[in-house]
């Protein structure tokens, strides 16, 4: 099933022609000198992802032994007249084939593991950081850093995602309003470019590559290591959910809560105090005014019997909203001072007074909360179903219109998955990174996370709903997060002229043959004599 490439060095000549239709592809691969191995059979998992919408089988899967195997593969492909493309694949939690390579080579990043915690930094950086290999899962990064009482400060809701995979997008969650997305919290990267070069880059070393790769949709290099900033981790969190029936009240509370974190300059004592009184995590959700356990208000309390229909205000409409917020604390903080602090933090909020639910859990359990849901869905065979997910960034100035056009009108009662809506501060995003966000100081992450269950409306109809919602978002000057487009014109519109020109320029510089991440559907594969390469050299 696989060929140990060290055997090639002993002049073993495998029948590569069985797997590649083009002679140049076989010739290229026969030159490889690796310590890892290529698999040709049993590789159907490389054509599957979370979406279960696209299936593009590769010709082979590389299981690299080290960064040198990745560099060797790309260098050999880049210097040949082969047509092969190469996609790094983490756990494949993409929705639309972004980590697939049609008849190309998928690099299985799960073999690229390794985590080193530096609680006191090093000679280059006095701040605590963790150096994690690109194939590491965030859950393992968390477990290792917690052993030293530290943790990264910016997360995704689900932790079984790879470091390289989320950093190629942004990595957004309830901490983003305060710390920025994960890509704003990276000190240094090790990257293999589309020319097969291994480069260490940071905001001061090779900054153009560093910023291009962060949020760069895998187009400019494969992230093999990342240095991630750490902060002291609380032992526990007070986790609160508070319900609203009026969108304007809900939205004003959310924006008020994130406003104290908008400052980026050095902080005065009273600003520090303000931050101490800011929640660590702020997200929001839309639920239906029904008893449905997935999309209705029954999904809000931590224990379903904490709420009955009679607790809802009589004028509540078809859609309800809830805020999810946390305060971190250590066991030594437990006592009246903590209670008073939390009470003070909740006091300005205008949620429905009887509909506030609270629980206390460990920091690890809170960050890993989606895993509990995963275990439950797996037990009911509801995890491996198609996921036509849609993630958007909607400007704050348009979110009320979005609520009335989409949440109140387009979302069917039995939606079949969570709907997230929460604001973030744009000044926590580094504008040099490649992720595209709306041109407004506050914008909302809006996520439609539907599961296409056999009993539901069907995948095609869900994809049609998504197309309608995306159109409204674009008309309201929003942007797609984890974007997927098929036409160059659509990508240009997504990026806007200046950012698109910079994106193309970076492609010329770092992956001139357009070998990397073909599943993103942005650049067609180029041959050595192509116009792109002529442009690059001119
Ligand atoms: P893959 O799907 O394997 O890869 C994604 C892209 O990155 C592909 O183009 C791939 O080629 C490229 N890539 C992979 N590894 C590397 C690497 N080392 N170097 C360069 N490119 C690479 N996102 C959020 O921001 N916030 C959330 O809260 C959040 N929650 C999620 C919850 C669930 C249950 C799921 C399934 C996804 C969630 N996501 C969230 C989306 C997630 O960030 C993306 O799916 C992302 O692609 C990471 O998934 P992955 O590690 O499986 O990457």
CSV table of N, CA and C and ligand atoms in Angstrom, one decimal, residues 49-50 86-95 97-100 107 109 133-138 155-174 182 213 217-219 221-225 283 369-370 383 387 389 391 420 422 445 449 481-482 516-520, ligand 1:
chain,number,residue,atom,x,y,z
A,49,UNK,N,-14.0,15.4,3.6
A,49,UNK,CA,-13.9,16.4,4.7
A,49,UNK,C,-15.2,16.5,5.4
A,50,UNK,N,-15.2,17.5,6.3
A,50,UNK,CA,-16.3,17.7,7.2
A,50,UNK,C,-17.6,18.0,6.4
A,86,UNK,N,-0.3,20.1,-4.7
A,86,UNK,CA,0.0,19.5,-3.3
A,86,UNK,C,-0.9,20.3,-2.3
A,87,UNK,N,-1.6,19.5,-1.5
A,87,UNK,CA,-2.4,20.1,-0.5
A,87,UNK,C,-2.1,19.6,0.9
A,88,UNK,N,-1.8,20.5,1.8
A,88,UNK,CA,-1.6,20.0,3.2
A,88,UNK,C,-3.0,19.7,3.8
A,89,UNK,N,-3.1,18.7,4.6
A,89,UNK,CA,-4.4,18.3,5.2
A,89,UNK,C,-4.2,18.1,6.7
A,90,UNK,N,-4.9,18.9,7.4
A,90,UNK,CA,-5.0,18.6,8.9
A,90,UNK,C,-6.1,17.5,9.1
A,91,UNK,N,-7.0,17.7,10.1
A,91,UNK,CA,-8.0,16.7,10.2
A,91,UNK,C,-9.1,16.8,9.2
A,92,UNK,N,-9.0,17.8,8.2
A,92,UNK,CA,-10.0,17.9,7.1
A,92,UNK,C,-11.3,18.4,7.6
A,93,UNK,N,-11.3,19.4,8.4
A,93,UNK,CA,-12.5,20.0,8.9
A,93,UNK,C,-13.0,21.1,8.0
A,94,UNK,N,-12.5,21.2,6.8
A,94,UNK,CA,-13.0,22.1,5.8
A,94,UNK,C,-14.4,21.6,5.3
A,95,UNK,N,-15.1,22.5,4.6
A,95,UNK,CA,-16.4,22.1,4.2
A,95,UNK,C,-16.5,21.9,2.7
A,97,UNK,N,-13.8,20.9,0.3
A,97,UNK,CA,-12.7,20.3,-0.4
A,97,UNK,C,-11.4,21.1,-0.4
A,98,UNK,N,-11.3,22.1,0.5
A,98,UNK,CA,-10.2,23.0,0.5
A,98,UNK,C,-8.9,22.3,0.8
A,99,UNK,N,-8.9,21.1,1.5
A,99,UNK,CA,-7.7,20.4,1.8
A,99,UNK,C,-7.5,19.2,0.9
A,100,UNK,N,-8.2,19.2,-0.2
A,100,UNK,CA,-8.1,18.1,-1.2
A,100,UNK,C,-7.2,18.5,-2.4
A,107,UNK,N,-0.7,16.0,1.6
A,107,UNK,CA,0.3,15.8,2.7
A,107,UNK,C,-0.5,15.6,4.0
A,109,UNK,N,-0.8,15.9,7.4
A,109,UNK,CA,0.0,16.7,8.4
A,109,UNK,C,-0.1,16.1,9.8
A,133,UNK,N,4.0,22.1,16.2
A,133,UNK,CA,4.1,21.7,14.7
A,133,UNK,C,2.8,21.9,14.0
A,134,UNK,N,2.8,22.1,12.7
A,134,UNK,CA,1.6,22.5,12.0
A,134,UNK,C,0.5,21.5,12.0
A,135,UNK,N,0.9,20.2,12.2
A,135,UNK,CA,-0.2,19.1,12.3
A,135,UNK,C,-0.7,18.9,13.7
A,136,UNK,N,-0.3,19.7,14.6
A,136,UNK,CA,-0.8,19.5,16.0
A,136,UNK,C,-2.2,19.9,16.1
A,137,UNK,N,-3.0,19.2,17.0
A,137,UNK,CA,-4.4,19.7,17.2
A,137,UNK,C,-4.3,20.7,18.4
A,138,UNK,N,-5.2,21.6,18.3
A,138,UNK,CA,-5.3,22.7,19.4
A,138,UNK,C,-5.6,22.0,20.7
A,155,UNK,N,-8.9,31.3,20.6
A,155,UNK,CA,-9.3,29.9,20.3
A,155,UNK,C,-10.3,29.8,19.2
A,156,UNK,N,-10.6,28.6,18.8
A,156,UNK,CA,-11.8,28.3,18.0
A,156,UNK,C,-12.8,27.6,18.9
A,157,UNK,N,-14.0,27.5,18.5
A,157,UNK,CA,-15.0,26.8,19.4
A,157,UNK,C,-14.7,25.3,19.6
A,158,UNK,N,-14.1,24.7,18.6
A,158,UNK,CA,-13.8,23.3,18.6
A,158,UNK,C,-12.3,23.1,18.5
A,159,UNK,N,-11.8,22.2,19.3
A,159,UNK,CA,-10.3,22.1,19.5
A,159,UNK,C,-9.6,21.0,18.6
A,160,UNK,N,-10.4,20.2,18.0
A,160,UNK,CA,-9.8,19.1,17.2
A,160,UNK,C,-9.5,19.6,15.8
A,161,UNK,N,-9.0,20.8,15.7
A,161,UNK,CA,-8.6,21.4,14.4
A,161,UNK,C,-7.1,21.5,14.5
A,162,UNK,N,-6.4,21.6,13.3
A,162,UNK,CA,-5.0,21.7,13.4
A,162,UNK,C,-4.5,23.1,13.4
A,163,UNK,N,-3.3,23.3,14.0
A,163,UNK,CA,-2.7,24.6,14.1
A,163,UNK,C,-2.5,25.2,12.7
A,164,UNK,N,-2.0,24.4,11.7
A,164,UNK,CA,-1.8,24.9,10.4
A,164,UNK,C,-3.1,25.2,9.7
A,165,UNK,N,-4.1,24.4,10.0
A,165,UNK,CA,-5.4,24.6,9.3
A,165,UNK,C,-6.1,25.9,9.7
A,166,UNK,N,-6.2,26.2,11.1
A,166,UNK,CA,-6.9,27.4,11.5
A,166,UNK,C,-6.0,28.7,11.2
A,167,UNK,N,-4.7,28.5,11.2
A,167,UNK,CA,-3.9,29.7,10.9
A,167,UNK,C,-3.9,30.1,9.5
A,168,UNK,N,-4.3,29.1,8.6
A,168,UNK,CA,-4.5,29.4,7.2
A,168,UNK,C,-5.8,30.2,6.9
A,169,UNK,N,-6.6,30.2,8.0
A,169,UNK,CA,-7.9,30.9,7.8
A,169,UNK,C,-8.0,32.2,8.7
A,170,UNK,N,-8.0,32.0,10.0
A,170,UNK,CA,-8.0,33.1,11.0
A,170,UNK,C,-8.1,32.5,12.4
A,171,UNK,N,-9.1,31.7,12.7
A,171,UNK,CA,-9.3,31.1,14.0
A,171,UNK,C,-10.0,32.1,14.9
A,172,UNK,N,-11.4,32.0,14.9
A,172,UNK,CA,-12.2,33.0,15.5
A,172,UNK,C,-13.1,32.4,16.6
A,173,UNK,N,-13.2,33.1,17.7
A,173,UNK,CA,-14.1,32.5,18.7
A,173,UNK,C,-14.5,33.7,19.7
A,174,UNK,N,-15.0,33.3,20.8
A,174,UNK,CA,-15.5,34.3,21.8
A,174,UNK,C,-14.4,35.2,22.4
A,182,UNK,N,-6.8,34.0,16.1
A,182,UNK,CA,-5.6,33.2,16.4
A,182,UNK,C,-4.4,33.8,15.6
A,213,UNK,N,1.0,34.3,4.8
A,213,UNK,CA,0.6,32.9,5.2
A,213,UNK,C,-0.5,33.0,6.2
A,217,UNK,N,-5.1,31.0,3.3
A,217,UNK,CA,-5.8,29.9,2.6
A,217,UNK,C,-4.8,28.9,2.1
A,218,UNK,N,-3.7,28.7,2.7
A,218,UNK,CA,-2.7,27.7,2.3
A,218,UNK,C,-2.1,28.0,0.9
A,219,UNK,N,-2.2,29.2,0.4
A,219,UNK,CA,-1.7,29.5,-0.9
A,219,UNK,C,-0.2,29.8,-1.1
A,221,UNK,N,2.4,28.8,1.4
A,221,UNK,CA,3.3,28.0,2.1
A,221,UNK,C,2.6,27.0,3.0
A,222,UNK,N,3.3,26.0,3.4
A,222,UNK,CA,2.8,25.0,4.4
A,222,UNK,C,3.4,25.3,5.7
A,223,UNK,N,2.5,25.6,6.7
A,223,UNK,CA,3.0,25.9,8.0
A,223,UNK,C,3.4,24.6,8.7
A,224,UNK,N,4.7,24.6,9.0
A,224,UNK,CA,5.2,23.4,9.7
A,224,UNK,C,5.5,23.6,11.2
A,225,UNK,N,5.6,24.9,11.6
A,225,UNK,CA,5.7,25.2,13.0
A,225,UNK,C,5.1,26.6,13.3
A,283,UNK,N,-19.9,35.4,23.1
A,283,UNK,CA,-20.5,35.0,21.9
A,283,UNK,C,-22.0,35.2,22.0
A,369,UNK,N,-15.7,22.4,25.0
A,369,UNK,CA,-17.2,22.1,25.2
A,369,UNK,C,-17.8,21.4,24.0
A,370,UNK,N,-17.3,21.7,22.8
A,370,UNK,CA,-18.0,21.1,21.6
A,370,UNK,C,-17.7,19.6,21.5
A,383,UNK,N,-22.8,12.5,13.5
A,383,UNK,CA,-21.6,13.3,13.3
A,383,UNK,C,-21.1,13.3,11.9
A,387,UNK,N,-22.2,18.7,6.0
A,387,UNK,CA,-22.3,19.9,6.7
A,387,UNK,C,-22.2,21.1,5.8
A,389,UNK,N,-22.0,24.3,5.8
A,389,UNK,CA,-21.8,25.4,6.8
A,389,UNK,C,-21.5,26.7,6.0
A,391,UNK,N,-20.1,30.6,6.9
A,391,UNK,CA,-19.6,31.6,7.9
A,391,UNK,C,-19.4,32.9,7.3
A,420,UNK,N,-24.7,31.3,15.1
A,420,UNK,CA,-23.9,32.1,15.9
A,420,UNK,C,-23.9,33.6,15.4
A,422,UNK,N,-22.0,37.1,16.8
A,422,UNK,CA,-21.3,37.9,17.9
A,422,UNK,C,-20.3,38.9,17.3
A,445,UNK,N,-19.3,38.0,13.5
A,445,UNK,CA,-19.2,36.7,13.0
A,445,UNK,C,-20.6,36.1,13.0
A,449,UNK,N,-24.5,26.8,11.0
A,449,UNK,CA,-23.8,25.5,11.1
A,449,UNK,C,-24.8,24.3,11.1
A,481,UNK,N,-16.4,34.3,5.6
A,481,UNK,CA,-15.2,33.7,6.3
A,481,UNK,C,-15.1,32.2,5.8
A,482,UNK,N,-13.9,31.7,5.8
A,482,UNK,CA,-13.6,30.4,5.2
A,482,UNK,C,-14.2,30.4,3.8
A,516,UNK,N,0.3,24.9,-4.5
A,516,UNK,CA,-0.3,24.6,-3.2
A,516,UNK,C,-1.8,24.9,-3.1
A,517,UNK,N,-2.4,24.1,-2.2
A,517,UNK,CA,-3.8,24.2,-1.8
A,517,UNK,C,-4.8,24.4,-3.0
A,518,UNK,N,-4.8,23.5,-4.0
A,518,UNK,CA,-5.6,23.6,-5.2
A,518,UNK,C,-7.1,23.6,-4.8
A,519,UNK,N,-7.4,22.9,-3.7
A,519,UNK,CA,-8.9,22.8,-3.4
A,519,UNK,C,-9.5,24.1,-3.0
A,520,UNK,N,-8.7,25.2,-2.8
A,520,UNK,CA,-9.3,26.5,-2.6
A,520,UNK,C,-9.8,27.1,-3.8
B,1,LIG,P1,-8.0,21.4,6.9
B,1,LIG,O1,-9.5,21.3,6.6
B,1,LIG,O2,-7.3,20.1,6.9
B,1,LIG,O3,-7.3,22.5,6.0
B,1,LIG,C1,-7.9,23.7,5.7
B,1,LIG,C2,-7.1,24.5,4.7
B,1,LIG,O4,-5.8,24.8,5.2
B,1,LIG,C3,-6.8,23.7,3.4
B,1,LIG,O5,-6.7,24.6,2.3
B,1,LIG,C4,-5.4,23.1,3.7
B,1,LIG,O6,-4.7,22.8,2.5
B,1,LIG,C5,-4.8,24.2,4.5
B,1,LIG,N1,-3.8,23.6,5.5
B,1,LIG,C6,-4.0,22.6,6.3
B,1,LIG,N2,-2.9,22.5,7.1
B,1,LIG,C7,-2.1,23.4,6.7
B,1,LIG,C8,-0.7,23.8,7.0
B,1,LIG,N3,-0.1,23.2,8.0
B,1,LIG,N4,-0.1,24.8,6.4
B,1,LIG,C9,-0.8,25.5,5.4
B,1,LIG,N5,-2.0,25.2,5.0
B,1,LIG,C10,-2.6,24.2,5.6
B,1,LIG,N6,-13.1,28.0,12.6
B,1,LIG,C11,-13.0,29.1,13.4
B,1,LIG,O7,-12.3,30.1,13.0
B,1,LIG,N7,-13.7,29.2,14.6
B,1,LIG,C12,-14.4,28.2,15.1
B,1,LIG,O8,-14.9,28.3,16.2
B,1,LIG,C13,-14.5,27.0,14.3
B,1,LIG,N8,-15.2,25.9,14.8
B,1,LIG,C14,-15.3,24.8,14.1
B,1,LIG,C15,-16.0,23.7,14.6
B,1,LIG,C16,-16.1,22.6,13.9
B,1,LIG,C17,-16.9,21.4,14.4
B,1,LIG,C18,-15.5,22.5,12.6
B,1,LIG,C19,-15.6,21.2,11.8
B,1,LIG,C20,-14.8,23.6,12.0
B,1,LIG,C21,-14.7,24.7,12.8
B,1,LIG,N9,-14.0,25.8,12.3
B,1,LIG,C22,-13.9,27.0,13.1
B,1,LIG,C23,-13.4,25.9,10.9
B,1,LIG,C24,-11.9,25.5,10.9
B,1,LIG,O9,-11.2,26.6,11.4
B,1,LIG,C25,-11.5,25.2,9.5
B,1,LIG,O10,-12.2,24.1,9.0
B,1,LIG,C26,-10.1,25.1,9.3
B,1,LIG,O11,-9.9,24.7,7.9
B,1,LIG,C27,-9.3,24.1,10.2
B,1,LIG,O12,-9.6,22.8,9.9
B,1,LIG,P2,-8.4,21.7,9.7
B,1,LIG,O13,-7.3,21.9,10.7
B,1,LIG,O14,-9.1,20.4,9.7
B,1,LIG,O15,-7.8,22.1,8.3
